[in-house]
CSV table of C-alpha atoms in Angstrom, one decimal:
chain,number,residue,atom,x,y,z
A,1,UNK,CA,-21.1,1.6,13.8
A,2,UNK,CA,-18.2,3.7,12.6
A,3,UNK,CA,-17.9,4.3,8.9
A,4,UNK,CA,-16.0,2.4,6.9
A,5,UNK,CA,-13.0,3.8,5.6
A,6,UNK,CA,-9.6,3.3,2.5
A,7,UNK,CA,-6.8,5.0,3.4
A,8,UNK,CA,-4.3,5.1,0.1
A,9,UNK,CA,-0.6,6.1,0.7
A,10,UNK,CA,2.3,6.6,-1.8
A,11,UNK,CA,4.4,7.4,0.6
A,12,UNK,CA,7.3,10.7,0.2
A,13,UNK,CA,7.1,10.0,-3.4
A,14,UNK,CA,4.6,10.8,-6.3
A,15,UNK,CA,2.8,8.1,-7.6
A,16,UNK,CA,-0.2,10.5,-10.1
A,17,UNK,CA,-1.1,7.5,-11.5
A,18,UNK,CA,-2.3,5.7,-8.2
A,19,UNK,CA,-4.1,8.9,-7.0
A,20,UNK,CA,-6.2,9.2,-10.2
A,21,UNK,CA,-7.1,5.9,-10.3
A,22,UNK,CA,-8.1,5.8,-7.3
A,23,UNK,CA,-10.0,8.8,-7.3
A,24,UNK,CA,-11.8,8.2,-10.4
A,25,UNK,CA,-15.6,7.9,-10.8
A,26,UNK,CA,-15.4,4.7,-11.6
A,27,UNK,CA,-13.2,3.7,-8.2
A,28,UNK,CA,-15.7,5.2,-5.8
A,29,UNK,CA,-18.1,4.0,-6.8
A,30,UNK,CA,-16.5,-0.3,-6.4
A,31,UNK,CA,-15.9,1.2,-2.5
A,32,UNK,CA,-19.1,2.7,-2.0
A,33,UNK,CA,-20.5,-1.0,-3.3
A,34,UNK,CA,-18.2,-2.5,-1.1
A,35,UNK,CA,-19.5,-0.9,2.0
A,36,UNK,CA,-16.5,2.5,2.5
A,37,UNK,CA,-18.2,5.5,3.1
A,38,UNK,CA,-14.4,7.6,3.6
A,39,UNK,CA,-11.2,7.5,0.8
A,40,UNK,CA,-8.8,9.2,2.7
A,41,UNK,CA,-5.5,10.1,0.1
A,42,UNK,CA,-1.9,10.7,1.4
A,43,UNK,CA,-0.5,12.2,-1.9
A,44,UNK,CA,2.7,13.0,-1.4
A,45,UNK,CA,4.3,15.0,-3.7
A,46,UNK,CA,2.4,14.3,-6.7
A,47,UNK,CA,0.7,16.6,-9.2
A,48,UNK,CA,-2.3,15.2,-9.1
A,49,UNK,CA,-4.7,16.6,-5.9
A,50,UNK,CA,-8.2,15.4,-6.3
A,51,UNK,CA,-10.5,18.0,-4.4
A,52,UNK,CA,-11.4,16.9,-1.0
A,53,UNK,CA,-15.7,16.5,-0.3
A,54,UNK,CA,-17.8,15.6,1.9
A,55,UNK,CA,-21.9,14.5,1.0
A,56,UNK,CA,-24.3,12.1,3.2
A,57,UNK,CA,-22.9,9.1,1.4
A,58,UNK,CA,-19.0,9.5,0.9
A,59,UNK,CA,-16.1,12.0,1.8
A,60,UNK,CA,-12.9,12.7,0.2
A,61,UNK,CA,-9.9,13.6,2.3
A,62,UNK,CA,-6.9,14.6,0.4
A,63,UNK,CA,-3.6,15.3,2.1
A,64,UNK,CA,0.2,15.7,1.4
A,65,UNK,CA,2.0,14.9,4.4
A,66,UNK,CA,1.5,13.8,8.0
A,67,UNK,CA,4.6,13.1,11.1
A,68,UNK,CA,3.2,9.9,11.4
A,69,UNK,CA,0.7,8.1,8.9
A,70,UNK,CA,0.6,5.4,12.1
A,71,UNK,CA,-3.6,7.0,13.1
A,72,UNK,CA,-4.9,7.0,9.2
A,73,UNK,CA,-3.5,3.6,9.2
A,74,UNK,CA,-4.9,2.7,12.6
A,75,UNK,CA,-8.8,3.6,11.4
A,76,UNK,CA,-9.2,2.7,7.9
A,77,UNK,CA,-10.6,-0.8,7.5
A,78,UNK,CA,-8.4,-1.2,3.9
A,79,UNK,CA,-4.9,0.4,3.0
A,80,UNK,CA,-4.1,0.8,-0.6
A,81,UNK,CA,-0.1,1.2,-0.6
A,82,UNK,CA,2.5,2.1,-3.0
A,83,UNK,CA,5.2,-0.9,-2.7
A,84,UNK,CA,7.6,0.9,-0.1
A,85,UNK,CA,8.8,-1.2,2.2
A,86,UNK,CA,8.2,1.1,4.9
A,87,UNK,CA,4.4,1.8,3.5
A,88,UNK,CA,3.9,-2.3,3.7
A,89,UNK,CA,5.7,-3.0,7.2
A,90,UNK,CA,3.6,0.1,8.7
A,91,UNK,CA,0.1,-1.3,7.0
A,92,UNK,CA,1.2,-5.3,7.7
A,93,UNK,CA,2.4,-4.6,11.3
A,94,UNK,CA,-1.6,-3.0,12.1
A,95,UNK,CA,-2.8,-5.8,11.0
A,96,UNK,CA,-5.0,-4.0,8.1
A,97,UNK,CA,-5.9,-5.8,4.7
A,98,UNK,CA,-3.6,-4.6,2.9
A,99,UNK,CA,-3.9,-4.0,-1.7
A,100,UNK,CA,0.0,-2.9,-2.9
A,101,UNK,CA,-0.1,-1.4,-6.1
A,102,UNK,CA,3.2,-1.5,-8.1
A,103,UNK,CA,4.3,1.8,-9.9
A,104,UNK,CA,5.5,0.1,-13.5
A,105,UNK,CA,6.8,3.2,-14.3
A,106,UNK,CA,9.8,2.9,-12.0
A,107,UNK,CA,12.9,0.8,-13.2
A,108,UNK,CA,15.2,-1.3,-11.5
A,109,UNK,CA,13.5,-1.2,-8.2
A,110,UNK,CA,12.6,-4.4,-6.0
A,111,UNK,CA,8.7,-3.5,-5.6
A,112,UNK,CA,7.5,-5.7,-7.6
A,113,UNK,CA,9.7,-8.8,-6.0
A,114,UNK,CA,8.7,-7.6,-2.5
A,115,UNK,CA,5.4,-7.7,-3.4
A,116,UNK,CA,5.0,-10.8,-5.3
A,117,UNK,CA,6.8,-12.3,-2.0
A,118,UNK,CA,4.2,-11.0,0.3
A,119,UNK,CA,1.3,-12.0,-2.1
A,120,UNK,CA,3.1,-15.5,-1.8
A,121,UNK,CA,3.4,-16.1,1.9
A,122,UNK,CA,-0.3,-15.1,1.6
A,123,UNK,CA,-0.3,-11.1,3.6
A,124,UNK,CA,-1.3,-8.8,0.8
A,125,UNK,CA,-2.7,-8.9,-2.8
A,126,UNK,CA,-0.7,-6.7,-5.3
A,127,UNK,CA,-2.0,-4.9,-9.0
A,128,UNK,CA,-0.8,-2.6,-10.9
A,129,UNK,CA,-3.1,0.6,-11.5
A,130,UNK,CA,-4.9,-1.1,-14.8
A,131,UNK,CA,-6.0,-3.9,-12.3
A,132,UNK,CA,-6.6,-2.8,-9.4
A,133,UNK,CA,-10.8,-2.3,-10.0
A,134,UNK,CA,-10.7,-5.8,-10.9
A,135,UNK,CA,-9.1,-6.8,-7.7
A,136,UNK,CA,-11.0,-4.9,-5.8
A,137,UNK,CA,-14.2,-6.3,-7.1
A,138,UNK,CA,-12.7,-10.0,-7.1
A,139,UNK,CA,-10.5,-10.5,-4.0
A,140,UNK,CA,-12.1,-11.4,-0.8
A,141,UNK,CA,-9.6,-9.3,1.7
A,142,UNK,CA,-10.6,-11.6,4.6
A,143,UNK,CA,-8.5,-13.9,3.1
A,144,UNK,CA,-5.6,-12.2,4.1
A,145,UNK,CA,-3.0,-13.8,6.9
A,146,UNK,CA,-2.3,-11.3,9.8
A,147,UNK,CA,1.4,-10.0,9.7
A,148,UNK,CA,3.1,-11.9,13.2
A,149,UNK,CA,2.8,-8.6,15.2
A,150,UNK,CA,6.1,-7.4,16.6
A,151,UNK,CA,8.3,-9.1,14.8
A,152,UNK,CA,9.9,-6.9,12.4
A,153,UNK,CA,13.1,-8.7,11.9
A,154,UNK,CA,11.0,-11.1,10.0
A,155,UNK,CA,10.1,-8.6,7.6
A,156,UNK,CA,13.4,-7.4,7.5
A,157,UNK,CA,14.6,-11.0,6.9
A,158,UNK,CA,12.0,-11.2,4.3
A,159,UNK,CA,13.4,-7.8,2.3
A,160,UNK,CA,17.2,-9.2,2.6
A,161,UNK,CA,16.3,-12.6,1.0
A,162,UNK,CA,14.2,-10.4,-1.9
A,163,UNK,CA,16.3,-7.7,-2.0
A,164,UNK,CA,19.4,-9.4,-1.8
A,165,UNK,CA,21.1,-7.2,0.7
A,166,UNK,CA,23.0,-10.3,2.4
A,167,UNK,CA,24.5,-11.0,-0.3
A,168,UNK,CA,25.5,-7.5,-0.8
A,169,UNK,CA,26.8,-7.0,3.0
A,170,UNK,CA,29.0,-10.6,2.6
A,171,UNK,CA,30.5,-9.9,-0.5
A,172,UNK,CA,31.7,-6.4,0.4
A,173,UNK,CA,32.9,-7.7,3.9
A,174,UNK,CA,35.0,-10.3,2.1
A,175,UNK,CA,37.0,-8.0,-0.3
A,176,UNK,CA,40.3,-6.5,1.2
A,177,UNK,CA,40.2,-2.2,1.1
C-alpha cells in the first residue's frame, strides 16, 4: 500500500505563516493520527524553510519551486493550498480533497470570496492558519464533491461571477476611448 501523503502549496508567493503551521509539532502529529506518513512543502519564496527528514514513521520534503507541481499533486492523497486560483483549479481538476487556507494578511484580494464559493457548492473546506488543526481534526474530506473533470470554463465562470470580471469586461467595452 503506498504511503499516504499532504502535499501543501503556496504557490509563487510566500505565505511563512502556512508553512509554519503546518510544519509545526503540533501539525504532524494530527497527520500522522490521521493515517499521512509524507508532508511534502512547496514553499515558494518564503522565509520560512523547515528542514527536510526522513525516520521510519514520517518524512519531510521541503521544496521551493517545480516546472509543474501537476506529479506532487497527482500522489498526495490531501492538498493544502494557498487560495490562488490557479493552486485550486490544479488541486480541484485532480480530483484531490482539497483544505484552502486564506492568507488574512493580504488585503483587497478575492481569496477569501473564491473560497467561501467553493466551500459553498460543496468542493473544498477553507481556514485560516489559526483553524486549520481544528479542521483537520473535524472535517471528514470524503465529503468532498469531485470537481466535473475537464471542464475548466466552469471554474472560470465560477471566478468571473466571484470576482466580478464580467462586469469589469462590459463596463469597459461600453465606454467610448
Amino acid at each position: 500500500m503506498a504511503m499516504k501523503s499532504v502535499f501543501v502549496t503556496v504557490g509563487t508567493t510566500s505565505f511563512d505563516e502556512l508553512i509554519t503551521c503546518v510544519s509545526s509539532r503540533a501539525t504532524l502529529q494530527i497527520l500522522k493520527r490521521l493515517g499521512y506518513r509524507k508532508l511534502v512543502l512547496q514553499i515558494g519564496r518564503g522565509r520560512v524553510v523547515p528542514d527536510s527528514f526522513a525516520s521510519t514513521s514520517f518524512s519531510l520534503i521541503v521544496y521551493r519551486y517545480k516546472n509543474s507541481l501537476k506529479e506532487d499533486i497527482k500522489r498526495s492523497d490531501l492538498i493544502i493550498s494557498h487560495a490562488g486560483a490557479g493552486s485550486c483549479l490544479e488541486a480541484l481538476e485532480e480530483g484531490k480533497p482539497l483544505v484552502v487556507v486564506v492568507n488574512e494578511k493580504l488585503m483587497d484580494n478575492h481569496q477569501l470570496e473564491l473560497a467561501r464559493q467553493l466551500h459553498r457548492e460543496g468542493y473544498l473546506f477553507y481556514c485560516t492558519c489559526s483553524t486549520l488543526l481544528e479542521l483537520l481534526k473535524s472535517k471528514d474530506l470524503s465529503s468532498l464533491k469531485r470537481f466535473p473533470p475537464g471542464k475548466p470554463e466552469i471554474f472560470s465562470e465560477f471566478l468571473d461571477q466571484v470576482v466580478g470580471l464580467k462586469k469589469l469586461m462590459s463596463t469597459s467595452q461600453s465606454q467610448p476611448f
